mmCIF file of C-alpha atoms in Angstrom:
data_model
loop_
_atom_site.group_PDB
_atom_site.id
_atom_site.type_symbol
_atom_site.label_atom_id
_atom_site.label_comp_id
_atom_site.label_asym_id
_atom_site.label_seq_id
_atom_site.Cartn_x
_atom_site.Cartn_y
_atom_site.Cartn_z
ATOM 1 C CA UNK A 8 59.402 39.409 29.835
ATOM 2 C CA UNK A 9 59.058 42.273 27.418
ATOM 3 C CA UNK A 10 55.340 42.536 27.983
ATOM 4 C CA UNK A 11 54.096 43.538 24.593
ATOM 5 C CA UNK A 12 56.469 42.009 22.145
ATOM 6 C CA UNK A 13 56.379 45.303 20.423
ATOM 7 C CA UNK A 14 53.697 47.991 20.741
ATOM 8 C CA UNK A 15 50.123 48.543 19.873
ATOM 9 C CA UNK A 16 48.459 46.999 16.888
ATOM 10 C CA UNK A 17 47.432 49.035 13.907
ATOM 11 C CA UNK A 18 43.897 50.387 13.472
ATOM 12 C CA UNK A 19 43.205 48.795 10.084
ATOM 13 C CA UNK A 20 40.392 46.233 9.853
ATOM 14 C CA UNK A 21 40.571 45.808 6.111
ATOM 15 C CA UNK A 22 42.431 42.507 6.099
ATOM 16 C CA UNK A 23 45.882 44.087 5.714
ATOM 17 C CA UNK A 24 48.401 42.567 8.054
ATOM 18 C CA UNK A 25 50.023 44.650 10.749
ATOM 19 C CA UNK A 26 53.462 43.658 11.956
ATOM 20 C CA UNK A 27 53.215 44.144 15.687
ATOM 21 C CA UNK A 28 50.700 42.781 18.151
ATOM 22 C CA UNK A 29 50.700 42.764 21.912
ATOM 23 C CA UNK A 30 50.512 39.063 22.706
ATOM 24 C CA UNK A 31 49.764 37.538 26.107
ATOM 25 C CA UNK A 32 50.400 33.827 26.590
ATOM 26 C CA UNK A 33 48.793 31.822 29.404
ATOM 27 C CA UNK A 34 50.555 28.759 30.746
ATOM 28 C CA UNK A 35 50.402 26.807 33.998
ATOM 29 C CA UNK A 36 53.555 24.690 34.504
ATOM 30 C CA UNK A 37 51.425 21.960 36.096
ATOM 31 C CA UNK A 38 49.200 21.416 33.059
ATOM 32 C CA UNK A 39 51.427 18.799 31.452
ATOM 33 C CA UNK A 40 51.235 16.556 34.524
ATOM 34 C CA UNK A 41 47.586 15.585 34.138
ATOM 35 C CA UNK A 42 46.970 12.126 32.738
ATOM 36 C CA UNK A 43 43.735 10.726 31.302
ATOM 37 C CA UNK A 44 44.970 7.160 31.677
ATOM 38 C CA UNK A 45 46.850 4.414 29.882
ATOM 39 C CA UNK A 46 46.091 4.317 26.174
ATOM 40 C CA UNK A 47 43.900 7.409 26.151
ATOM 41 C CA UNK A 48 44.653 9.577 23.099
ATOM 42 C CA UNK A 49 44.245 12.912 24.918
ATOM 43 C CA UNK A 50 47.586 13.766 26.478
ATOM 44 C CA UNK A 51 48.053 17.139 28.226
ATOM 45 C CA UNK A 52 51.807 16.519 27.975
ATOM 46 C CA UNK A 53 51.558 18.045 24.473
ATOM 47 C CA UNK A 54 51.038 21.449 26.143
ATOM 48 C CA UNK A 55 54.386 21.126 27.901
ATOM 49 C CA UNK A 56 56.047 20.008 24.664
ATOM 50 C CA UNK A 57 54.667 23.117 22.957
ATOM 51 C CA UNK A 58 55.846 25.373 25.779
ATOM 52 C CA UNK A 59 59.392 23.987 25.673
ATOM 53 C CA UNK A 60 59.541 24.633 21.923
ATOM 54 C CA UNK A 61 58.362 28.213 22.463
ATOM 55 C CA UNK A 62 61.075 28.672 25.064
ATOM 56 C CA UNK A 63 63.857 27.234 22.912
ATOM 57 C CA UNK A 64 62.823 29.320 19.898
ATOM 58 C CA UNK A 65 62.951 32.455 22.077
ATOM 59 C CA UNK A 66 59.258 33.204 21.560
ATOM 60 C CA UNK A 67 58.462 33.522 25.258
ATOM 61 C CA UNK A 68 60.674 36.608 25.383
ATOM 62 C CA UNK A 69 58.449 38.291 22.796
ATOM 63 C CA UNK A 70 55.210 37.814 24.778
ATOM 64 C CA UNK A 71 53.801 38.606 28.164
ATOM 65 C CA UNK A 72 53.786 35.207 29.883
ATOM 66 C CA UNK A 73 51.059 34.793 32.512
ATOM 67 C CA UNK A 74 50.416 31.929 34.925
ATOM 68 C CA UNK A 75 46.616 31.880 35.107
ATOM 69 C CA UNK A 76 44.436 31.631 38.164
ATOM 70 C CA UNK A 77 42.415 28.489 38.729
ATOM 71 C CA UNK A 78 38.775 28.871 37.739
ATOM 72 C CA UNK A 79 36.441 28.889 40.742
ATOM 73 C CA UNK A 80 33.236 26.890 41.142
ATOM 74 C CA UNK A 81 31.136 29.975 40.498
ATOM 75 C CA UNK A 82 33.112 30.705 37.334
ATOM 76 C CA UNK A 83 32.203 27.272 35.966
ATOM 77 C CA UNK A 84 28.552 27.709 36.986
ATOM 78 C CA UNK A 85 28.233 30.691 34.656
ATOM 79 C CA UNK A 86 27.530 27.994 32.057
ATOM 80 C CA UNK A 87 27.559 24.564 33.663
ATOM 81 C CA UNK A 88 24.853 23.121 35.906
ATOM 82 C CA UNK A 89 25.644 23.246 39.612
ATOM 83 C CA UNK A 90 25.148 19.531 40.189
ATOM 84 C CA UNK A 91 27.533 18.726 37.342
ATOM 85 C CA UNK A 92 30.204 21.059 38.716
ATOM 86 C CA UNK A 93 29.731 19.509 42.169
ATOM 87 C CA UNK A 94 30.196 16.058 40.643
ATOM 88 C CA UNK A 95 33.437 17.089 38.914
ATOM 89 C CA UNK A 96 34.685 18.606 42.144
ATOM 90 C CA UNK A 97 34.136 15.431 44.147
ATOM 91 C CA UNK A 98 34.831 12.754 41.515
ATOM 92 C CA UNK A 99 37.774 10.466 42.144
ATOM 93 C CA UNK A 100 38.659 7.224 40.357
ATOM 94 C CA UNK A 101 38.445 5.174 43.542
ATOM 95 C CA UNK A 102 35.033 6.530 44.591
ATOM 96 C CA UNK A 103 33.164 6.456 41.276
ATOM 97 C CA UNK A 104 31.153 3.311 41.931
ATOM 98 C CA UNK A 105 27.625 4.381 41.012
ATOM 99 C CA UNK A 106 26.946 3.536 37.333
ATOM 100 C CA UNK A 107 23.850 5.757 37.293
ATOM 101 C CA UNK A 108 25.921 8.804 38.205
ATOM 102 C CA UNK A 109 28.496 7.928 35.565
ATOM 103 C CA UNK A 110 25.802 7.627 32.890
ATOM 104 C CA UNK A 111 24.097 10.806 34.022
ATOM 105 C CA UNK A 112 27.209 12.894 33.442
ATOM 106 C CA UNK A 113 28.455 10.845 30.452
ATOM 107 C CA UNK A 114 31.506 9.484 32.242
ATOM 108 C CA UNK A 115 32.847 6.873 29.825
ATOM 109 C CA UNK A 116 36.135 5.526 28.500
ATOM 110 C CA UNK A 117 36.326 8.696 26.385
ATOM 111 C CA UNK A 118 35.731 10.906 29.417
ATOM 112 C CA UNK A 119 37.142 9.016 32.403
ATOM 113 C CA UNK A 120 37.490 10.242 35.946
ATOM 114 C CA UNK A 121 41.220 10.537 36.531
ATOM 115 C CA UNK A 122 43.442 11.792 39.338
ATOM 116 C CA UNK A 123 43.002 15.558 39.936
ATOM 117 C CA UNK A 124 40.356 15.851 37.209
ATOM 118 C CA UNK A 125 38.747 18.918 38.742
ATOM 119 C CA UNK A 126 42.081 20.713 39.097
ATOM 120 C CA UNK A 127 42.744 20.003 35.428
ATOM 121 C CA UNK A 128 39.404 21.602 34.522
ATOM 122 C CA UNK A 129 40.154 24.581 36.757
ATOM 123 C CA UNK A 130 43.576 24.984 35.164
ATOM 124 C CA UNK A 131 42.672 25.063 31.482
ATOM 125 C CA UNK A 132 39.423 26.946 32.087
ATOM 126 C CA UNK A 133 41.032 29.525 34.331
ATOM 127 C CA UNK A 134 43.535 30.257 31.573
ATOM 128 C CA UNK A 135 40.779 30.886 29.014
ATOM 129 C CA UNK A 136 38.792 33.104 31.379
ATOM 130 C CA UNK A 137 41.915 35.085 32.279
ATOM 131 C CA UNK A 138 42.709 35.408 28.577
ATOM 132 C CA UNK A 139 39.256 36.901 28.012
ATOM 133 C CA UNK A 140 39.817 39.359 30.858
ATOM 134 C CA UNK A 141 43.106 40.376 29.253
ATOM 135 C CA UNK A 142 41.243 41.300 26.063
ATOM 136 C CA UNK A 143 38.444 42.989 28.008
ATOM 137 C CA UNK A 144 40.986 45.257 29.680
ATOM 138 C CA UNK A 145 42.723 45.965 26.334
ATOM 139 C CA UNK A 146 45.980 44.665 27.774
ATOM 140 C CA UNK A 147 46.691 42.613 24.646
ATOM 141 C CA UNK A 148 45.696 42.317 21.008
ATOM 142 C CA UNK A 149 46.117 38.528 20.910
ATOM 143 C CA UNK A 150 45.839 36.089 23.805
ATOM 144 C CA UNK A 151 46.872 32.431 23.673
ATOM 145 C CA UNK A 152 45.902 29.423 25.793
ATOM 146 C CA UNK A 153 46.972 26.175 24.136
ATOM 147 C CA UNK A 154 45.553 24.136 27.032
ATOM 148 C CA UNK A 155 42.021 25.355 26.265
ATOM 149 C CA UNK A 156 39.633 24.802 23.393
ATOM 150 C CA UNK A 157 37.675 21.844 24.825
ATOM 151 C CA UNK A 158 34.661 22.447 22.635
ATOM 152 C CA UNK A 159 32.505 19.327 23.177
ATOM 153 C CA UNK A 160 31.576 19.753 26.866
ATOM 154 C CA UNK A 161 27.869 20.350 27.460
ATOM 155 C CA UNK A 162 26.103 22.213 30.218
ATOM 156 C CA UNK A 163 25.475 19.071 32.266
ATOM 157 C CA UNK A 164 27.778 16.420 30.867
ATOM 158 C CA UNK A 165 31.229 15.582 29.606
ATOM 159 C CA UNK A 166 31.754 14.708 25.953
ATOM 160 C CA UNK A 167 34.584 13.907 23.579
ATOM 161 C CA UNK A 168 37.474 14.177 26.094
ATOM 162 C CA UNK A 169 36.029 17.517 27.313
ATOM 163 C CA UNK A 170 34.611 18.190 30.797
ATOM 164 C CA UNK A 171 34.295 21.965 31.151
ATOM 165 C CA UNK A 172 33.634 24.123 28.108
ATOM 166 C CA UNK A 173 36.256 26.793 28.637
ATOM 167 C CA UNK A 174 35.358 28.332 25.274
ATOM 168 C CA UNK A 175 31.767 29.102 26.239
ATOM 169 C CA UNK A 176 32.945 30.552 29.553
ATOM 170 C CA UNK A 177 35.561 32.694 27.815
ATOM 171 C CA UNK A 178 33.015 33.982 25.290
ATOM 172 C CA UNK A 179 30.586 34.837 28.094
ATOM 173 C CA UNK A 180 33.368 36.807 29.753
ATOM 174 C CA UNK A 181 34.134 38.591 26.466
ATOM 175 C CA UNK A 182 30.454 39.510 26.080
ATOM 176 C CA UNK A 183 30.711 41.571 29.249
ATOM 177 C CA UNK A 184 32.776 44.095 27.281
ATOM 178 C CA UNK A 185 32.116 43.264 23.620
ATOM 179 C CA UNK A 186 28.811 43.446 21.768
ATOM 180 C CA UNK A 187 29.557 40.662 19.281
ATOM 181 C CA UNK A 188 31.958 37.711 19.462
ATOM 182 C CA UNK A 189 32.900 35.461 16.554
ATOM 183 C CA UNK A 190 33.862 31.858 17.253
ATOM 184 C CA UNK A 191 35.778 29.936 14.562
ATOM 185 C CA UNK A 192 36.624 26.246 14.949
ATOM 186 C CA UNK A 193 39.211 24.460 12.760
ATOM 187 C CA UNK A 194 39.339 21.238 14.776
ATOM 188 C CA UNK A 195 38.431 18.220 12.632
ATOM 189 C CA UNK A 196 35.447 17.595 14.942
ATOM 190 C CA UNK A 197 32.369 19.794 14.949
ATOM 191 C CA UNK A 198 32.354 22.436 17.691
ATOM 192 C CA UNK A 199 29.023 21.189 18.991
ATOM 193 C CA UNK A 200 29.179 22.335 22.605
ATOM 194 C CA UNK A 201 29.887 25.948 21.686
ATOM 195 C CA UNK A 202 27.291 25.991 18.915
ATOM 196 C CA UNK A 203 24.601 24.630 21.261
ATOM 197 C CA UNK A 204 25.323 27.249 23.897
ATOM 198 C CA UNK A 205 24.795 30.157 21.501
ATOM 199 C CA UNK A 206 22.358 28.641 18.991
ATOM 200 C CA UNK A 207 19.593 31.174 19.672
ATOM 201 C CA UNK A 208 21.516 34.424 20.047
ATOM 202 C CA UNK A 209 22.746 36.967 17.492
ATOM 203 C CA UNK A 210 25.551 38.197 19.725
ATOM 204 C CA UNK A 211 27.758 35.174 19.021
ATOM 205 C CA UNK A 212 28.370 33.705 15.583
ATOM 206 C CA UNK A 213 29.831 30.203 15.485
ATOM 207 C CA UNK A 214 31.666 28.968 12.376
ATOM 208 C CA UNK A 215 32.883 25.360 12.335
ATOM 209 C CA UNK A 216 34.950 23.653 9.607
ATOM 210 C CA UNK A 217 34.797 19.911 10.284
ATOM 211 C CA UNK A 218 34.583 16.366 9.014
ATOM 212 C CA UNK A 219 30.927 15.399 8.583
ATOM 213 C CA UNK A 220 29.401 11.982 8.023
ATOM 214 C CA UNK A 221 29.781 8.955 10.336
ATOM 215 C CA UNK A 222 32.182 10.906 12.504
ATOM 216 C CA UNK A 223 32.044 12.137 16.096
ATOM 217 C CA UNK A 224 30.022 13.991 17.295
ATOM 218 C CA UNK A 225 27.669 13.514 14.329
ATOM 219 C CA UNK A 226 26.420 17.107 14.341
ATOM 220 C CA UNK A 227 27.272 20.096 12.170
ATOM 221 C CA UNK A 228 25.069 19.632 9.094
ATOM 222 C CA UNK A 229 25.144 22.603 6.734
ATOM 223 C CA UNK A 230 21.412 23.068 7.358
ATOM 224 C CA UNK A 231 21.989 23.620 11.082
ATOM 225 C CA UNK A 232 22.217 27.389 10.985
ATOM 226 C CA UNK A 233 20.758 28.731 14.215
ATOM 227 C CA UNK A 234 17.294 29.326 15.620
ATOM 228 C CA UNK A 235 15.155 32.337 16.471
ATOM 229 C CA UNK A 236 17.311 35.417 16.901
ATOM 230 C CA UNK A 237 20.264 33.168 16.138
ATOM 231 C CA UNK A 238 19.040 32.159 12.671
ATOM 232 C CA UNK A 239 22.027 32.184 10.284
ATOM 233 C CA UNK A 240 24.407 32.916 13.191
ATOM 234 C CA UNK A 241 25.524 29.274 13.282
ATOM 235 C CA UNK A 242 27.641 28.391 10.234
ATOM 236 C CA UNK A 243 28.613 24.791 9.554
ATOM 237 C CA UNK A 244 31.120 23.830 6.860
ATOM 238 C CA UNK A 245 30.946 20.028 6.433
ATOM 239 C CA UNK A 246 34.039 18.497 4.841
ATOM 240 C CA UNK A 247 35.147 15.079 3.631
ATOM 241 C CA UNK A 248 38.329 13.059 4.109
ATOM 242 C CA UNK A 249 41.658 14.178 2.745
ATOM 243 C CA UNK A 250 41.049 17.904 2.414
ATOM 244 C CA UNK A 251 44.309 19.724 1.656
ATOM 245 C CA UNK A 252 45.487 23.291 2.177
ATOM 246 C CA UNK A 253 44.261 24.594 -1.166
ATOM 247 C CA UNK A 254 40.756 23.149 -0.866
ATOM 248 C CA UNK A 255 40.456 24.202 2.766
ATOM 249 C CA UNK A 256 41.272 27.836 2.072
ATOM 250 C CA UNK A 257 39.100 27.829 -1.043
ATOM 251 C CA UNK A 258 36.297 27.780 1.541
ATOM 252 C CA UNK A 259 37.874 29.293 4.649
ATOM 253 C CA UNK A 260 38.931 32.649 3.289
ATOM 254 C CA UNK A 261 35.795 33.713 1.381
ATOM 255 C CA UNK A 262 33.528 32.476 4.182
ATOM 256 C CA UNK A 263 35.508 34.245 6.900
ATOM 257 C CA UNK A 264 35.760 37.402 4.790
ATOM 258 C CA UNK A 265 31.974 37.476 4.439
ATOM 259 C CA UNK A 266 31.488 36.738 8.142
ATOM 260 C CA UNK A 267 33.762 39.629 9.089
ATOM 261 C CA UNK A 268 31.852 41.913 6.715
ATOM 262 C CA UNK A 269 28.317 41.117 7.854
ATOM 263 C CA UNK A 270 28.853 40.253 11.528
ATOM 264 C CA UNK A 271 31.599 42.773 12.257
ATOM 265 C CA UNK A 272 32.749 41.142 15.508
ATOM 266 C CA UNK A 273 34.351 43.036 18.350
ATOM 267 C CA UNK A 274 36.420 39.998 19.314
ATOM 268 C CA UNK A 275 37.304 36.650 17.717
ATOM 269 C CA UNK A 276 37.940 33.283 19.365
ATOM 270 C CA UNK A 277 39.774 30.747 17.182
ATOM 271 C CA UNK A 278 39.851 27.117 18.296
ATOM 272 C CA UNK A 279 42.990 25.669 16.687
ATOM 273 C CA UNK A 280 42.395 21.944 17.108
ATOM 274 C CA UNK A 281 45.402 20.224 15.554
ATOM 275 C CA UNK A 282 43.649 16.950 14.738
ATOM 276 C CA UNK A 283 42.875 18.461 11.330
ATOM 277 C CA UNK A 284 46.569 18.113 10.478
ATOM 278 C CA UNK A 285 47.832 15.422 8.138
ATOM 279 C CA UNK A 286 48.851 12.285 10.017
ATOM 280 C CA UNK A 287 46.790 12.851 13.134
ATOM 281 C CA UNK A 288 46.166 9.688 15.143
ATOM 282 C CA UNK A 289 42.382 10.232 15.116
ATOM 283 C CA UNK A 290 42.000 12.526 12.097
ATOM 284 C CA UNK A 291 41.506 12.103 8.361
ATOM 285 C CA UNK A 292 42.342 15.540 6.923
ATOM 286 C CA UNK A 293 45.556 16.410 5.091
ATOM 287 C CA UNK A 294 46.450 19.927 6.207
ATOM 288 C CA UNK A 295 50.049 21.019 6.607
ATOM 289 C CA UNK A 296 51.249 23.031 9.584
ATOM 290 C CA UNK A 297 51.489 26.077 7.312
ATOM 291 C CA UNK A 298 48.010 25.479 5.922
ATOM 292 C CA UNK A 299 46.561 25.188 9.421
ATOM 293 C CA UNK A 300 48.442 28.273 10.567
ATOM 294 C CA UNK A 301 47.182 30.226 7.565
ATOM 295 C CA UNK A 302 43.828 30.363 9.392
ATOM 296 C CA UNK A 303 45.576 32.155 12.268
ATOM 297 C CA UNK A 304 47.399 34.459 9.874
ATOM 298 C CA UNK A 305 44.208 35.345 8.015
ATOM 299 C CA UNK A 306 42.141 36.105 11.115
ATOM 300 C CA UNK A 307 45.042 38.069 12.594
ATOM 301 C CA UNK A 308 45.046 40.277 9.514
ATOM 302 C CA UNK A 309 41.630 41.756 10.385
ATOM 303 C CA UNK A 310 43.155 43.306 13.490
ATOM 304 C CA UNK A 311 40.279 42.451 15.808
ATOM 305 C CA UNK A 312 41.069 41.300 19.368
ATOM 306 C CA UNK A 313 41.891 37.612 18.966
ATOM 307 C CA UNK A 314 41.961 34.629 21.319
ATOM 308 C CA UNK A 315 43.802 31.483 20.203
ATOM 309 C CA UNK A 316 42.900 28.227 21.909
ATOM 310 C CA UNK A 317 44.015 24.633 21.521
ATOM 311 C CA UNK A 318 41.660 21.683 21.151
ATOM 312 C CA UNK A 319 42.081 18.264 19.596
ATOM 313 C CA UNK A 320 45.350 16.848 18.348
ATOM 314 C CA UNK A 321 46.582 13.344 19.044
ATOM 315 C CA UNK A 322 49.912 12.963 17.255
ATOM 316 C CA UNK A 323 51.830 14.808 19.938
ATOM 317 C CA UNK A 324 54.869 15.876 17.930
ATOM 318 C CA UNK A 325 52.661 17.483 15.265
ATOM 319 C CA UNK A 326 50.493 19.268 17.813
ATOM 320 C CA UNK A 327 53.551 20.900 19.355
ATOM 321 C CA UNK A 328 54.935 21.771 15.906
ATOM 322 C CA UNK A 329 51.649 23.378 14.932
ATOM 323 C CA UNK A 330 50.997 25.437 18.043
ATOM 324 C CA UNK A 331 54.599 26.608 18.228
ATOM 325 C CA UNK A 332 54.418 27.788 14.631
ATOM 326 C CA UNK A 333 51.029 29.419 15.181
ATOM 327 C CA UNK A 334 52.434 31.300 18.160
ATOM 328 C CA UNK A 335 55.159 32.593 15.850
ATOM 329 C CA UNK A 336 52.491 33.634 13.335
ATOM 330 C CA UNK A 337 50.651 35.530 16.072
ATOM 331 C CA UNK A 338 53.905 37.319 16.882
ATOM 332 C CA UNK A 339 54.707 37.903 13.196
ATOM 333 C CA UNK A 340 58.027 36.108 13.674
ATOM 334 C CA UNK A 341 59.686 33.637 11.320
ATOM 335 C CA UNK A 342 61.162 30.587 13.003
ATOM 336 C CA UNK A 343 63.850 28.302 11.667
ATOM 337 C CA UNK A 344 62.465 25.049 10.302
ATOM 338 C CA UNK A 345 65.267 23.099 11.985
ATOM 339 C CA UNK A 346 64.443 22.708 15.671
ATOM 340 C CA UNK A 347 66.814 23.821 18.405
ATOM 341 C CA UNK A 348 68.107 21.179 20.787
ATOM 342 C CA UNK A 349 65.810 20.523 23.731
ATOM 343 C CA UNK A 350 64.608 17.765 26.068
ATOM 344 C CA UNK A 351 61.939 16.467 23.688
ATOM 345 C CA UNK A 352 63.923 16.638 20.455
ATOM 346 C CA UNK A 353 63.757 12.870 20.076
ATOM 347 C CA UNK A 354 60.011 13.080 19.432
ATOM 348 C CA UNK A 355 60.624 14.905 16.151
ATOM 349 C CA UNK A 356 63.028 12.567 14.379
ATOM 350 C CA UNK A 357 64.300 11.740 11.890
ATOM 351 C CA UNK A 358 64.156 15.255 10.403
ATOM 352 C CA UNK A 359 63.723 17.391 13.556
ATOM 353 C CA UNK A 360 61.834 20.068 11.633
ATOM 354 C CA UNK A 361 58.811 22.221 12.405
ATOM 355 C CA UNK A 362 57.279 21.469 9.012
ATOM 356 C CA UNK A 363 56.615 17.943 7.797
ATOM 357 C CA UNK A 364 55.312 16.678 4.478
ATOM 358 C CA UNK A 365 51.620 15.911 4.081
ATOM 359 C CA UNK A 366 50.488 12.518 2.820
ATOM 360 C CA UNK A 367 49.355 11.410 -0.632
ATOM 361 C CA UNK A 368 45.872 10.489 0.604
ATOM 362 C CA UNK A 369 42.947 11.100 -1.729
ATOM 363 C CA UNK A 370 41.129 14.422 -1.379
ATOM 364 C CA UNK A 371 37.465 13.387 -1.388
ATOM 365 C CA UNK A 372 36.282 16.998 -1.553
ATOM 366 C CA UNK A 373 35.436 17.695 -5.188
ATOM 367 C CA UNK A 374 35.520 21.245 -6.508
ATOM 368 C CA UNK A 375 31.784 21.009 -7.183
ATOM 369 C CA UNK A 376 31.063 20.008 -3.584
ATOM 370 C CA UNK A 377 33.201 22.882 -2.331
ATOM 371 C CA UNK A 378 31.425 25.307 -4.668
ATOM 372 C CA UNK A 379 28.031 24.108 -3.476
ATOM 373 C CA UNK A 380 29.001 24.511 0.178
ATOM 374 C CA UNK A 381 30.482 27.948 -0.398
ATOM 375 C CA UNK A 382 27.476 29.168 -2.385
ATOM 376 C CA UNK A 383 24.968 28.062 0.238
ATOM 377 C CA UNK A 384 26.869 29.545 3.160
ATOM 378 C CA UNK A 385 27.574 32.853 1.426
ATOM 379 C CA UNK A 386 23.901 33.062 0.487
ATOM 380 C CA UNK A 387 22.864 32.538 4.108
ATOM 381 C CA UNK A 388 25.335 35.151 5.285
ATOM 382 C CA UNK A 389 24.037 37.630 2.724
ATOM 383 C CA UNK A 390 20.682 37.454 4.502
ATOM 384 C CA UNK A 391 22.316 39.195 7.452
ATOM 385 C CA UNK A 392 22.164 42.755 6.221
ATOM 386 C CA UNK A 393 24.322 44.313 8.891
ATOM 387 C CA UNK A 394 25.774 43.699 12.314
ATOM 388 C CA UNK A 395 22.973 43.066 14.809
ATOM 389 C CA UNK A 396 21.891 45.800 17.132
ATOM 390 C CA UNK A 397 22.541 44.985 20.751
ATOM 391 C CA UNK A 398 19.658 45.589 23.108
ATOM 392 C CA UNK A 399 21.037 44.100 26.272
ATOM 393 C CA UNK A 400 22.010 45.606 29.589
ATOM 394 C CA UNK A 401 25.509 47.037 29.714
ATOM 395 C CA UNK A 402 26.992 44.122 31.651
ATOM 396 C CA UNK A 403 24.751 41.099 31.006
ATOM 397 C CA UNK A 404 24.925 38.178 33.396
ATOM 398 C CA UNK A 405 25.120 34.974 31.420
ATOM 399 C CA UNK A 406 23.369 36.435 28.418
ATOM 400 C CA UNK A 407 19.986 36.413 30.181
ATOM 401 C CA UNK A 408 19.742 32.683 30.659
ATOM 402 C CA UNK A 409 16.049 32.541 29.835
ATOM 403 C CA UNK A 410 16.797 33.963 26.394
ATOM 404 C CA UNK A 411 19.202 31.154 25.555
ATOM 405 C CA UNK A 412 17.904 27.650 24.987
ATOM 406 C CA UNK A 413 20.437 24.933 25.547
ATOM 407 C CA UNK A 414 19.701 22.336 22.904
ATOM 408 C CA UNK A 415 19.749 18.834 24.333
ATOM 409 C CA UNK A 416 22.047 16.959 22.020
ATOM 410 C CA UNK A 417 21.632 13.326 21.130
ATOM 411 C CA UNK A 418 23.984 10.994 22.941
ATOM 412 C CA UNK A 419 27.167 10.931 20.863
ATOM 413 C CA UNK A 420 28.291 7.830 19.101
ATOM 414 C CA UNK A 421 31.997 7.612 18.482
#
């Protein structure tokens, strides 16, 4: 592969877009083989579908393509409890007979034990950790792992189809070389696991745009804004059903612009959950592929080292459409709307296009509600006068664990 796809990125951080970025893409050919079970909405096969589209559009030739290493036990224990990691390592469908153990680690129909579960966790997590290392070594400007982004996993339990929180582990790795890391989450579900992990620190800001109100995981109220040193470093943008591109970016762009101004991150992690797209099997938003990808385009324009991760997304054909297009956005490449012929073309009928029409569902987000949300969040951000000073050792080990309180979340109700 032509490793960089074109040369170094430009030094501007003013929001002006630069054409070329060095992009590294992490993909394990085995990732599409994992299977949560019959009828389960989470299907890793969507990662393979995305990869095949990238190949047929010629986008792989514009990136450095890396097969990641499997995450080791000790890598996972940088965040997760040792007994939980040991459980994941030993769990097999045929041996999980103790209901107490299942309850303890929140093993449910949503988070089943399936064949080669631990290897699946090692695969997607290893890719995110390796992506962070790639940024730490300045080998790329943008790194991509569409198999990652499993934002619900907690320190000692599975949650919401997520077992290991690869995002937290990747951010911890980034903090070894970067003073401040921004995490942005555009999945329809609140990024609760990541927010909890960094709720009391000013070195990580978490910003989540999500459906709020009688919706999993039930967290992410606008008043939840951090604690202690982390006060105002957790930003929650609660949204209602049917939000469209225009309404979404009416909030996204001014909020992110203010975040970039006051927090001044050294690296950005963007969780690109595709269940916020129109027509998602489990979602209720009305974003187009272009509207979703505009979040990638906008964050790319600040020219800060950027990690793109996957996440939710349960209408497989739309997930692959979205992440293929967002890869093209990262590369600053236009792709033809009409798809090239490939093995999975039948999934995309009858039009066989990258872009599909949104629905005519009602947008329940009034302009007044959007204005109120924007005003409150911008006011909170204005209380952060400047980027925080960093008074940590040069290479912190897990952020000084005693300085970070893991908030015990209430048991989720789906």
